[in-house]
Structures are given as structure tokens and as C-alpha cells.
Coordinates of C-alpha atoms in Angstrom, one line a residue:
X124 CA -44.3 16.4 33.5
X125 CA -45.9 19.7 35.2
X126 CA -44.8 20.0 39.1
X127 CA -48.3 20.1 39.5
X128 CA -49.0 16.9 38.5
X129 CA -46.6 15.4 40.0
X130 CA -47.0 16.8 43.5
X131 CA -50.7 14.3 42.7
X132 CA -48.5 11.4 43.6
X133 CA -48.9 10.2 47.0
X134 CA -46.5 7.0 48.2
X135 CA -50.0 5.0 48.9
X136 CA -50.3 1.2 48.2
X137 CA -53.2 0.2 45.3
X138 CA -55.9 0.2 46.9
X139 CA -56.8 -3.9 47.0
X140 CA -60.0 -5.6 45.4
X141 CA -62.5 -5.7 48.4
X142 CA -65.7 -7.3 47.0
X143 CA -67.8 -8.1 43.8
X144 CA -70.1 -5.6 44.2
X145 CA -70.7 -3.0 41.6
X146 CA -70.7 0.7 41.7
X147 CA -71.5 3.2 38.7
X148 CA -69.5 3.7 35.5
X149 CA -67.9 7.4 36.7
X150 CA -67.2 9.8 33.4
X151 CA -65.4 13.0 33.1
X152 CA -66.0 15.4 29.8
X153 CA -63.5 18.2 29.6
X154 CA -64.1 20.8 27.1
X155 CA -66.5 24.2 26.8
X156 CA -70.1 25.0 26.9
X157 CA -71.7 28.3 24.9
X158 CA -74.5 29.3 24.3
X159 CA -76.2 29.7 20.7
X160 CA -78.5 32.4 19.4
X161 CA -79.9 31.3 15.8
X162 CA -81.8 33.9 14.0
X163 CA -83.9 32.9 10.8
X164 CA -83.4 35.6 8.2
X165 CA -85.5 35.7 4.7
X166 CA -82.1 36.6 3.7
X167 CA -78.9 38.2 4.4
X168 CA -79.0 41.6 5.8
X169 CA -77.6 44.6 3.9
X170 CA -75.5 47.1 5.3
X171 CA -77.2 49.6 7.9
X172 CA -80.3 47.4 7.4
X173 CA -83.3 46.9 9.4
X174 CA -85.0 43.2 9.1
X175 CA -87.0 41.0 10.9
X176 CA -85.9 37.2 12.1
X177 CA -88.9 34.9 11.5
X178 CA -88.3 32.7 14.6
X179 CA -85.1 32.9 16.9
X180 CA -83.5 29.9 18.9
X181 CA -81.5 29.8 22.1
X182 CA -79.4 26.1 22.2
X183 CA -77.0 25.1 25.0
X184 CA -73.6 24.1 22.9
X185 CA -70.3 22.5 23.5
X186 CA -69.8 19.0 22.9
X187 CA -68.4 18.3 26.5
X188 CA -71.3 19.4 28.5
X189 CA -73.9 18.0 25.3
X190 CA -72.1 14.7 25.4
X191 CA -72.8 14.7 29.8
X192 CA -76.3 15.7 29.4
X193 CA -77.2 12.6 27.4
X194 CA -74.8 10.9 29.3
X195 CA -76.6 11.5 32.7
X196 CA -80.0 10.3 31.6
X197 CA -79.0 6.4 31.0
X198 CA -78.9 4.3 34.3
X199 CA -75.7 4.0 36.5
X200 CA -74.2 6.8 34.8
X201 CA -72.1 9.7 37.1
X202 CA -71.3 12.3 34.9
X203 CA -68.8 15.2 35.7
X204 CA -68.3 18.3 33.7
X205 CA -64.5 20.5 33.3
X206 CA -65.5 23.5 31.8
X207 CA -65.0 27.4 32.5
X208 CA -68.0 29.0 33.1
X209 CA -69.5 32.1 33.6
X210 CA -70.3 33.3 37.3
X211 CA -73.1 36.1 35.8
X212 CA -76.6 35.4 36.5
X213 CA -76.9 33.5 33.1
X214 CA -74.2 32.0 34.4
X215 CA -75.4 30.3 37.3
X216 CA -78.7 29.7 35.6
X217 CA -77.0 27.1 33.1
X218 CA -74.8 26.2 36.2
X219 CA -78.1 25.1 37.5
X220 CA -79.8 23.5 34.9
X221 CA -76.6 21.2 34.4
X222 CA -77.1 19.9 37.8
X223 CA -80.7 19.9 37.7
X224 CA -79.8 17.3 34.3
X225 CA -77.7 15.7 37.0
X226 CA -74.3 16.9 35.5
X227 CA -71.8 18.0 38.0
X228 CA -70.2 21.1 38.1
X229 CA -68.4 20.7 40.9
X230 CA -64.8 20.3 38.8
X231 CA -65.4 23.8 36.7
X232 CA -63.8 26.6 37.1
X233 CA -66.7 29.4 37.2
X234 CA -65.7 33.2 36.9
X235 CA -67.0 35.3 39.2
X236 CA -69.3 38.2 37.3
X237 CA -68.3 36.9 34.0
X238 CA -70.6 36.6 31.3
X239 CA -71.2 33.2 28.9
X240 CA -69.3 32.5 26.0
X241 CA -71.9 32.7 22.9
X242 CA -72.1 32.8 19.2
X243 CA -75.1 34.5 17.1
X244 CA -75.6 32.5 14.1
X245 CA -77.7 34.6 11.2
X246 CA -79.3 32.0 8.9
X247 CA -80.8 33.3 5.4
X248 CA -83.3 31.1 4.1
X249 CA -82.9 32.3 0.7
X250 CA -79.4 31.1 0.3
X251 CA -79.2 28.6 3.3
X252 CA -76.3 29.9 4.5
X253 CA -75.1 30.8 7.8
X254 CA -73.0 33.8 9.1
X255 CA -71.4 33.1 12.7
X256 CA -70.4 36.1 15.6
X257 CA -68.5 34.6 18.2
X258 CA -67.8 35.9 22.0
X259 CA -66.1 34.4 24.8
X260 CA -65.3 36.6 27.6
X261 CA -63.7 33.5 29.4
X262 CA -60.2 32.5 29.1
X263 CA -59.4 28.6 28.7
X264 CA -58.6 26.6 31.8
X265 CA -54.6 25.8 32.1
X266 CA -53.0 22.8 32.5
X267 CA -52.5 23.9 36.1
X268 CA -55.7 24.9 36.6
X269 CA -56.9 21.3 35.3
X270 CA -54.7 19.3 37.8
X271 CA -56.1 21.9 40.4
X272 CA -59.4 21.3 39.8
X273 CA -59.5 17.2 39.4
X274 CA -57.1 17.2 42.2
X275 CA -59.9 15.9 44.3
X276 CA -60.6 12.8 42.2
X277 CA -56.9 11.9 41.7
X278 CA -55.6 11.6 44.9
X279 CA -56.2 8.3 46.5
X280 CA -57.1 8.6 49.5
X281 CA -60.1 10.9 48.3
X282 CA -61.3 8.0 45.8
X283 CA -60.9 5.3 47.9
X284 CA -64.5 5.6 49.6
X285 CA -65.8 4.1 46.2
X286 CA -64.2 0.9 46.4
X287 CA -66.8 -0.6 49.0
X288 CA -66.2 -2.6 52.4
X289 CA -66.7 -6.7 51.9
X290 CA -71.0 -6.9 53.1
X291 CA -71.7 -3.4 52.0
X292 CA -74.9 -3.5 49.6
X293 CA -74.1 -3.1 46.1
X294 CA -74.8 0.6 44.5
X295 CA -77.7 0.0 42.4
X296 CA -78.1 1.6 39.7
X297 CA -81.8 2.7 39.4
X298 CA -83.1 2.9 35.6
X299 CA -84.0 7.1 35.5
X300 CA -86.4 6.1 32.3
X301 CA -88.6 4.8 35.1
X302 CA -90.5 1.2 34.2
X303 CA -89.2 -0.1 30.8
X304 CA -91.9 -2.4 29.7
X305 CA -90.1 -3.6 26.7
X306 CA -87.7 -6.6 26.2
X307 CA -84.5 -6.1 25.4
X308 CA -83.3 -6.3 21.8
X309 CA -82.6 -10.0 20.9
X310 CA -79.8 -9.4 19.2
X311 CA -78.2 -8.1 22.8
X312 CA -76.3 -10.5 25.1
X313 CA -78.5 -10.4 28.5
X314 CA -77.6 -6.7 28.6
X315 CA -78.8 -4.8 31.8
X316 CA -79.7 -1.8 32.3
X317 CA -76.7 -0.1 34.1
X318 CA -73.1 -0.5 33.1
X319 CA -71.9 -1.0 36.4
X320 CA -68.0 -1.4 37.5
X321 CA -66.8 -3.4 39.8
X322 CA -65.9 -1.9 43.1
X323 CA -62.6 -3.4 43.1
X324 CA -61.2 -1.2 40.2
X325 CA -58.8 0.9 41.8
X326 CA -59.4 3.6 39.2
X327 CA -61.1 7.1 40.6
X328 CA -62.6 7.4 37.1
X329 CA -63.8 5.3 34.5
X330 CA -63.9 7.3 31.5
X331 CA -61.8 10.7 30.5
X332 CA -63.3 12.6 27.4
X333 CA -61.4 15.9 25.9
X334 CA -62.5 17.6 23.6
X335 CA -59.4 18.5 21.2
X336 CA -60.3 22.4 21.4
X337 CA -57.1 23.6 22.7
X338 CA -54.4 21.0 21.3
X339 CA -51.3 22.4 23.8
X340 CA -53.4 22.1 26.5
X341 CA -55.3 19.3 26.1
X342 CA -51.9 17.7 24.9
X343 CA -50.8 18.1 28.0
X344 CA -53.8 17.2 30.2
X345 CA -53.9 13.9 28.8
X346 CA -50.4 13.4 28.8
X347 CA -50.0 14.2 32.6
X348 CA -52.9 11.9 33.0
X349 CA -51.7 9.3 31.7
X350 CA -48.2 9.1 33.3
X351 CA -50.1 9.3 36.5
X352 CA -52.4 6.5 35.7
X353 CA -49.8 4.5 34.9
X354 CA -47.7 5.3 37.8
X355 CA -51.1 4.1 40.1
X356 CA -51.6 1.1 38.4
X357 CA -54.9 2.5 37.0
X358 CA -54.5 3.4 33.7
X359 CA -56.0 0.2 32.0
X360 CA -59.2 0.6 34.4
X361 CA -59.9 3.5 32.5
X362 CA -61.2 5.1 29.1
X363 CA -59.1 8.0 27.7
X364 CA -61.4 8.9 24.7
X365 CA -60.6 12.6 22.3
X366 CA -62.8 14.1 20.1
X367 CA -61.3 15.9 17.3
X368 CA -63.8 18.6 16.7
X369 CA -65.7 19.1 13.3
X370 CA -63.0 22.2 12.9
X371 CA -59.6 20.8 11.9
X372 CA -57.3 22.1 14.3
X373 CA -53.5 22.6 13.6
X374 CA -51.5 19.9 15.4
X375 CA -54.7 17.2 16.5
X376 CA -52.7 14.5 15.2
X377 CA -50.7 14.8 18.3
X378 CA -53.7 13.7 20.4
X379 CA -54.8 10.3 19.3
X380 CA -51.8 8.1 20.2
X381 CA -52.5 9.0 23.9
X382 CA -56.3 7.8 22.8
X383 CA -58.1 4.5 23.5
X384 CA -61.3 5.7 21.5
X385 CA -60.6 8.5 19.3
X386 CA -63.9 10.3 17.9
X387 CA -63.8 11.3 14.5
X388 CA -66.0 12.8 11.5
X389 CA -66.5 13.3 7.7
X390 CA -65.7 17.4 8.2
X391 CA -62.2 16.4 9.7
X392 CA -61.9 13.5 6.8
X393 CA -62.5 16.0 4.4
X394 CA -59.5 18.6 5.5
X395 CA -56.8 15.3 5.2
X396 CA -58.5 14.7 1.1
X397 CA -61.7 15.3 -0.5
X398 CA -61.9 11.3 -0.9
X399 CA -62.0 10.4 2.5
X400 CA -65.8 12.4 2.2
X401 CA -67.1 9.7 0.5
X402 CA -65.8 6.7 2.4
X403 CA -65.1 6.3 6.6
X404 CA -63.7 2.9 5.9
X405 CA -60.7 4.5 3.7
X406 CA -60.6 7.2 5.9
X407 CA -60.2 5.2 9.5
X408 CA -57.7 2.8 7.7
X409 CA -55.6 5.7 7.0
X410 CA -55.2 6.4 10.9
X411 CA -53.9 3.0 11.5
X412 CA -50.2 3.9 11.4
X413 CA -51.2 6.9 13.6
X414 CA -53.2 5.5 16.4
X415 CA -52.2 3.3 18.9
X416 CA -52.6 -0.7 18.6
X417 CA -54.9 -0.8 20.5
X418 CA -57.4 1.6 19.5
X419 CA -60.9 1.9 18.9
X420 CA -61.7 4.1 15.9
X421 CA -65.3 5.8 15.6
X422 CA -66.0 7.7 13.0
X423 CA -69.3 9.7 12.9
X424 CA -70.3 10.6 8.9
X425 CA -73.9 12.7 9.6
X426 CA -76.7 11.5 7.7
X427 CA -74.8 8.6 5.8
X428 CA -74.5 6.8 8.9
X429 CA -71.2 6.2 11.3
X430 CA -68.5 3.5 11.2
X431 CA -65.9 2.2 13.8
X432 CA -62.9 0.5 13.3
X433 CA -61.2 -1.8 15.9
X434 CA -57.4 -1.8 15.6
X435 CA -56.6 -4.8 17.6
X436 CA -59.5 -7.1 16.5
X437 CA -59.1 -5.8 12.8
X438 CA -62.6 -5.5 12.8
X439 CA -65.2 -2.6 10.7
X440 CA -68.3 -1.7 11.0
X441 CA -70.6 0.5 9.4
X442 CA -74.0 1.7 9.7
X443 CA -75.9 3.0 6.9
X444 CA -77.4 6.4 6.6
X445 CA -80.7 7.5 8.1
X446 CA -83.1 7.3 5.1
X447 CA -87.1 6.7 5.4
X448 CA -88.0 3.4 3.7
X449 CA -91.0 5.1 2.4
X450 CA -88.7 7.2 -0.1
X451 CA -86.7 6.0 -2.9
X452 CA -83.2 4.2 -2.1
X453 CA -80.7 6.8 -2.9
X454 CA -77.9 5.9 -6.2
X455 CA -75.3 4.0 -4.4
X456 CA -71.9 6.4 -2.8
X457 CA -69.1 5.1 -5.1
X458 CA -65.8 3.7 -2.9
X459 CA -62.5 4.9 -3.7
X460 CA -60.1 2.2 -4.2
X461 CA -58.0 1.2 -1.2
X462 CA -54.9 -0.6 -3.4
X463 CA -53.0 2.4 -2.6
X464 CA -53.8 2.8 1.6
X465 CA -50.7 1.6 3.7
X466 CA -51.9 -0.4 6.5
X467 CA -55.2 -1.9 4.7
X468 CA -57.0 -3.7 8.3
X469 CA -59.5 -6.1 6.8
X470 CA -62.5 -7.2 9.4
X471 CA -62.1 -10.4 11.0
X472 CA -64.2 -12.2 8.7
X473 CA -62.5 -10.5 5.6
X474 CA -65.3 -8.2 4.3
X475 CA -66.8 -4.8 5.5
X476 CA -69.7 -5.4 7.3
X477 CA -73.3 -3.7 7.6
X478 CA -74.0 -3.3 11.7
X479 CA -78.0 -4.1 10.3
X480 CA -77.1 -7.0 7.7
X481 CA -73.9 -8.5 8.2
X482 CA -73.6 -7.7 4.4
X483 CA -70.5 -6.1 2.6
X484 CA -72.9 -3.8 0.5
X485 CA -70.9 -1.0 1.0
X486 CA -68.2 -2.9 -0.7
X487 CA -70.1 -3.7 -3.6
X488 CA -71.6 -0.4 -3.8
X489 CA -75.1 -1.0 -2.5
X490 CA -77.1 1.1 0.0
X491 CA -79.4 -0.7 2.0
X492 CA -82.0 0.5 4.8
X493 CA -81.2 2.0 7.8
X494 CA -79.6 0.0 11.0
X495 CA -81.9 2.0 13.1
X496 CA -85.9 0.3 13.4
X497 CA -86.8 3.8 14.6
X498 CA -85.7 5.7 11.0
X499 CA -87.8 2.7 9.6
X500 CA -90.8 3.7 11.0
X501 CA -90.5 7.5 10.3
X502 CA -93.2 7.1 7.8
X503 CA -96.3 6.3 9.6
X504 CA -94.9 8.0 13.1
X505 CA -93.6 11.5 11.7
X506 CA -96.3 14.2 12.1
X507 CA -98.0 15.8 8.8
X508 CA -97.9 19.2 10.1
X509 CA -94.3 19.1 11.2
X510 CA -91.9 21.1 8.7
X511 CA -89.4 18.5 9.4
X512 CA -89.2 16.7 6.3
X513 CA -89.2 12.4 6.4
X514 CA -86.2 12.6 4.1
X515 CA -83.2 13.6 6.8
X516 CA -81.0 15.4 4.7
X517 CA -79.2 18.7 5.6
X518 CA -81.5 20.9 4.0
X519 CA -84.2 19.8 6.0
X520 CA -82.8 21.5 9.2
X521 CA -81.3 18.2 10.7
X522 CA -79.8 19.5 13.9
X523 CA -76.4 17.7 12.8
X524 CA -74.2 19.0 15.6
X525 CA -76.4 17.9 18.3
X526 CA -76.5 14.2 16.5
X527 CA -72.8 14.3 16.4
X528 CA -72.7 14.5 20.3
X529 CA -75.5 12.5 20.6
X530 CA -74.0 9.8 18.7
X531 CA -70.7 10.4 20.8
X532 CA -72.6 10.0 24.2
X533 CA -74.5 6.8 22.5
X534 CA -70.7 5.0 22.0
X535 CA -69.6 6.4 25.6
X536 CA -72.7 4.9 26.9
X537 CA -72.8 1.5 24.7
X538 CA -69.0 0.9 25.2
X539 CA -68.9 1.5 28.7
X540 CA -71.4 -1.6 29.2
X541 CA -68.5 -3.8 30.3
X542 CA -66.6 -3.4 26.8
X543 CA -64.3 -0.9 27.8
X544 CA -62.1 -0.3 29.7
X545 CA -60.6 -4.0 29.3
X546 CA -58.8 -5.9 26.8
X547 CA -57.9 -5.9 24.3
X548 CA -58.9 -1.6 24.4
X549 CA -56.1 -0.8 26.7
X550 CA -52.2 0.3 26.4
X551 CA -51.4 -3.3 28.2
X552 CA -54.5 -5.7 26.4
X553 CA -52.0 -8.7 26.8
X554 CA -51.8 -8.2 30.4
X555 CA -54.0 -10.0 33.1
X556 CA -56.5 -7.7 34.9
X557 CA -58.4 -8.7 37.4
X558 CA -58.2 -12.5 37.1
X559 CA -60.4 -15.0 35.9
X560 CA -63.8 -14.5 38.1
X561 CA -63.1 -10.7 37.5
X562 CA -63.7 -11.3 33.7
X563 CA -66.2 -13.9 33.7
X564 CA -68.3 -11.3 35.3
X565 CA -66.8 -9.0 32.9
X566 CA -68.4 -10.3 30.0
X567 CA -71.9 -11.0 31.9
X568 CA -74.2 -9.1 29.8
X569 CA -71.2 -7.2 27.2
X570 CA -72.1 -5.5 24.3
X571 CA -70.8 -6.8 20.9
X572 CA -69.2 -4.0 19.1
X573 CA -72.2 -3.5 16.1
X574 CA -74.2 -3.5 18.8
X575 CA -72.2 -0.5 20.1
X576 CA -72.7 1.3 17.1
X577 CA -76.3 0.6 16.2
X578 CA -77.0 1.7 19.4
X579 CA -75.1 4.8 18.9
X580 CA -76.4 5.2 15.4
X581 CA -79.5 5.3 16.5
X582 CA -79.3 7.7 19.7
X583 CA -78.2 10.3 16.8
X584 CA -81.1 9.8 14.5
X585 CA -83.3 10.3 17.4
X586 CA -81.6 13.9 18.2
X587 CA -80.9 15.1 14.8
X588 CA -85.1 15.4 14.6
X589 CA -85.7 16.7 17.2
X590 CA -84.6 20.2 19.4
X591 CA -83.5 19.6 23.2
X592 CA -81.9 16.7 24.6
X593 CA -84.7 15.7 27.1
X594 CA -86.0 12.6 26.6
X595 CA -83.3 10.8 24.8
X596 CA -82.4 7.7 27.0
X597 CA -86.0 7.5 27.5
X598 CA -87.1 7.2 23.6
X599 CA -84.5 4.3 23.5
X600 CA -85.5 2.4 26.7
X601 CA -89.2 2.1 25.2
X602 CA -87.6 1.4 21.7
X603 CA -86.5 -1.7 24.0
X604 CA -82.6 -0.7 24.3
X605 CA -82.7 -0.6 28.1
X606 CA -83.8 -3.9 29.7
X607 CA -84.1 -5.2 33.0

């Protein structure tokens, strides 16, 4: 353990429940934020060429600070950003649209006169291919500099203001979308609109995202974390979710048994075998001897859909891919057989199930419609004079990194409604938490984990046609997600 973690540890008693009211779920991303220059090219340049882009792009990248800006637009949310950014005049303009998205950056370490990191991407139409120019004039933030910087939130005495006095008045957490006409899904159990905590957690935070960039580092962020967590009595109040990247990184592996929800995708799948591609069910069950027992699995597969795979419960799910219904159903992904995966975890019920049907057509080697009502209505809402295609497929310029961390922020969002942290998603499930009134008003208005990932599911759809993030948690509180 770093001497700089441990000097975090103060001889201070928990700090004791006080009251049943609730305060907002609190959510800390750590990770990097770029900048992204596309340039649309006819084709590829030649050497000593001169050519003309059709139509250039300027995105905001980085899964941390994505995954916060959809994060920040739901109700009840406080999202915090750890990042290193640049102190140049670009700089501080992205510094201040990222609190004008109400995204602190009060925890990042900003370098004084320092540019942005960025990457030029050259797309030839011609060829669809892409040729990528990285620069990042920043250096990554040390383990030290880490501790230093969340020092603030981890000490106790400079958390304990959250944890109100008996009589204070609850923090309500007022919907940003504004007046949601629309009912809430049936299918939802009396959901509300904020995932609130109660006050009487003694953790400072309530969810810890990395992003598994920098494995050494982060190896030891999380690790450092967790010791102290557990040394406050805190650590089962609170989320520590990784997301492996879509690069496969050297050494990742080392992550996920410090993880309670461990992010994966079909790019990483495909680096282990080419026949985890075809199937996330394989795939996750693989992990099984890897994660921890109590782990959720989530598994994001681009435009066939996600999956998510509950260790302790032994339970699958998995949403199909976004296809308009007015097009032909695709020929059905053959499975690869699973007689030969160690650790087989069936679902509770025995079968893999559809989050839309309930069905095991993925078993059987069916493909049914979209879990998302929104892709289902593509047809009559999509505009004839948009080049996005109806058909979302890759070659229709599906913005598939920005639906990755959409879907990503959708399961942080969904999850955190009063499904985690709490048993049986944490390193002591079998333990008692809070007692019994505690989880009776625990499970007031919880989220059932299909709901979790249509919810998710459909968040991405939503982003991978469109450009921005604005907007988001709106589009899904009219699609009647977000209830009173």
C-alpha cells in the first residue's frame, strides 16, 4: 500500500446512521478526455498531396468524461470527473463546458499552458477506412497524484457533511428533463425518478469507474481504494466498476477481480478467440473463473445488442441487436457450442433469456426484434432526407464509440437505482447491511436486472444515431423511462 494512501487513514469512528432521508447517488469516472478531429476524405491521400475533406468534425472523447456527461443529465445524479487536462485556452474552454454539463472538475489535475490531448482521424470514403494521428502533450496522473487529488473526498471528516442531521429536509433530487408527462414503463417496479441513497451510508462515494487505460496505475488506484474502503467499513456502500477499453491492453485481466461491475465488449472478446465475436454469452462465461463471485458482468456487443451476466444469481441476459422492423430479419448468428467452457453459469430459470421476450431464441438460433420500442419505431420517425440509413449497421456511420459509453452510463445510471451497491453485488453479499427497515426501503422502487439492460440498450441506440450527447436523458424520460 502507497504511504500516500495510507497517511488517508484517520483514527475516526463510522460515522452512525442519522436519518432516512436521502441524498444523491455520488459517482466518480477516472480516466482521459481528448479531443477528435474527423476529416472526410474521397479517399486516402497520396504522398505530398493536396485534397479537400468534404465535411470535418470536432467530438469531445474519452470514455470517463463521455460516460459523466450522460451521467449528469438523469435526476439525483453528482458526477465527478479525474482526468488531466489541459490548462491552454482550449483547455479551459472544455474545462468549462464540462461544468456547464454539470460535470465536476474540481478532482482533475489541469496543466498550466498545456495543450489538449487529440487525435486526427482521416476517413476515405472510397475504402471506408480510417487512418488515426495521435497527440497528448499530457502525462498520466500517478498513483500519488490520484490519492492527492481525491484526498478531499476520502477523508472523513470532509464527507461527513453528507450524512444529514435527524429533521433536516431530504435532498431532493429535481428531475433536469423538466415535466415528464409520460408514465412510467409497466414493466418497472414503482421506479422514481432519482436514484437516491440513503444519508446514513457512511460511504463518501457511491460509485468508482476506471477506465483500464493505464493497467499499473489503475491497478493500483483501485487497489489502494479498496483496502481503504474496507478499513472504513465502506467498501460494500460502494460500486467499484472498470471498463476494459475497446483496445486490449497487456495485463487487464489483473483489474476485474478488484471489480464489482466489469464493462466489457465484442473488440476485447475478439483478442481472447475469434469465437467469442459471435456470442457474449460464451464469452462472459469464460470470465467466471476470473471475476470475483460476486460480480456483475456487462458486456456491450455494438449493433447486435449487449448482454450481462450475474455471477452470484447465475443469471443472463441479452438484448437483441438494433434492427428496424421495417427491414428484413437478418439470417440468425450461429452459437458456438459451450460443452467445452469450464464454469458453464446457467440463468436462474435454466435457459438464456431475451431482456424483450423472456425467450431463449438466441439459444435456438433465432433473432427476434429489438428490446428497444424506440428502434421499433425508426421507420415512420427517421427523416427521409437524413443520410443516416434506418438499417444501423457500421457502414452507415453509427457513431459506435459514443453508444459504447452511452450504453455504459445507461447501466451506471439503471443499476445505481437502488440495485447496487447491495447484496448480493458486493465483496461481503452475505453480510447484513443496514438492517431490515434499511432494505425494505432498499428495494422501494429497484430495478430488475433486464430492466437494467433494456434500459441501457436503449440509451445506446439513441446515441449511436445521433452526434452530441445533449438531450439523452431527455429522449428517454419522454420515451416514459423517467417517472414521477
Amino acid at each position: 500500500m502507497a504511504p500516500t494512501m495510507a497517511r488517508l487513514r484517520r483514527d475516526i469512528p463510522d460515522i452512525p446512521p442519522s436519518s432516512t432521508t436521502q441524498r444523491p447517488v455520488r459517482v466518480v469516472a477516472c480516466g482521459t478526455l481528448f479531443l477528435t478531429h474527423t476529416l472526410s476524405l474521397a479517399s486516402h491521400p497520396e504522398p505530398a498531396s493536396a485534397v479537400r475533406a468534404h465535411s470535418v468534425t470536432r467530438t469531445r472523447g474519452g470514455s470517463a468524461s463521455t460516460c459523466m456527461s450522460t451521467l449528469a443529465q438523469f435526476p439525483g445524479v453528482d458526477a465527478m470527473l479525474v482526468a488531466a487536462l489541459g490548462g491552454n485556452e482550449e483547455g479551459r474552454m472544455i474545462i468549462s463546458d464540462l461544468e456547464q454539463e454539470h460535470v465536476s472538475t474540481k478532482y482533475c489535475k489541469v496543466w498550466d499552458q498545456s495543450g489538449v490531448p487529440s487525435a486526427w482521424v482521416l476517413h476515405a470514403d472510397d475504402a471506408d477506412t480510417k487512418t488515426i494521428i495521435y497527440n497528448n502533450p499530457l502525462p498520466d496522473i500517478t498513483h500519488e497524484e490520484f490519492i492527492s487529488l481525491l484526498g478531499p473526498i476520502l477523508v472523513p471528516e470532509n464527507y461527513a457533511y453528507l450524512n444529514a442531521t435527524p429533521g433536516s429536509p431530504p435532498a431532493t433530487a429535481t428531475a433536469a428533463v423538466g415535466s415528464i408527462p409520460n408514465q412510467p414503463r409497466p414493466s418497472l417496479s414503482n421506479s422514481s425518478a432519482a436514484p437516491a441513497r440513503p444519508t446514513h451510508s457512511p460511504a463518501p462515494l457511491d460509485w468508482i469507474h476506471f477506465e483500464g487505460r493505464s493497467v499499473k496505475t489503475t491497478l493500483s488506484n483501485i487497489v489502494g481504494l479498496d483496502g481503504l474502503a474496507r478499513e472504513r467499513k465502506w467498501r460494500n456502500h460502494c460500486v467499484f466498476s472498470v471498463d476494459v477499453g475497446r483496445k486490449p491492453r497487456q495485463g487487464i485481466e489483473a483489474l476485474l477481480p478488484h471489480a464489482d461491475v466489469i464493462f466489457l465488449n465484442r473488440h476485447y472478446a475478439r483478442a481472447h478467440s475469434p469465437h467469442y465475436a459471435a456470442s457474449p454469452r460464451a464469452f462472459l462465461l469464460s470470465l467466471t473463473t476470473v471475476a470475483p463471485p460476486h460480480a456483475l458482468l456487462v458486456a456491450y456487443w455494438g449493433t447486435e445488442g449487449a448482454a450481462v451476466l450475474s455471477v452470484p444469481t447465475r443469471e443472463y441476459f441479452q438484448s437483441s441487436g438494433w434492427v428496424d422492423t421495417a427491414l428484413p430479419t437478418p439470417a440468425p448468428t450461429p452459437m458456438p457450442s459451450t460443452t467445452n467452457i469450464p464454469n458453464i453459469v446457467p440463468t436462474r430459470q435454466g435457459e438464456v433469456q431475451s431482456v424483450r421476450s423472456g425467450s431463449d431464441f438466441w439459444a435456438r438460433g433465432h433473432h427476434t426484434e429489438s428490446s428497444s420500442e424506440f428502434t421499433a419505431a425508426l421507420a415512420s420517425t427517421a427523416d427521409p432526407s437524413s443520410p443516416m440509413p434506418t438499417r444501423l449497421d457500421a457502414a452507415g456511420g453509427v457513431d459506435d464509440v459514443g453508444a459504447q459509453d452511452a450504453f455504459a452510463a445507461g447501466m451506471m445510471f439503471a443499476l445505481s437505482r437502488r440495485l447496487v451497491p447491495g447484496a448480493p453485488y458486493t465483496p461481503a453479499a452475505g453480510a447484513s447491511r443496514d438492517g431490515a427497515e434499511a432494505d425494505t426501503n432498499r428495494d422501494r422502487g429497484r430495478w430488475r436486472l433486464e430492466e437494467c439492460l433494456r434500459f441501457a440498450t436503449e440509451l445506446a441506440g439513441r446515441k449511436a444515431r445521433r452526434t452530441g450527447w445533449d438531450g439523452l436523458a431527455e429522449e428517454m424520460a419522454q420515451a416514459g423511462w423517467l417517472g414521477a
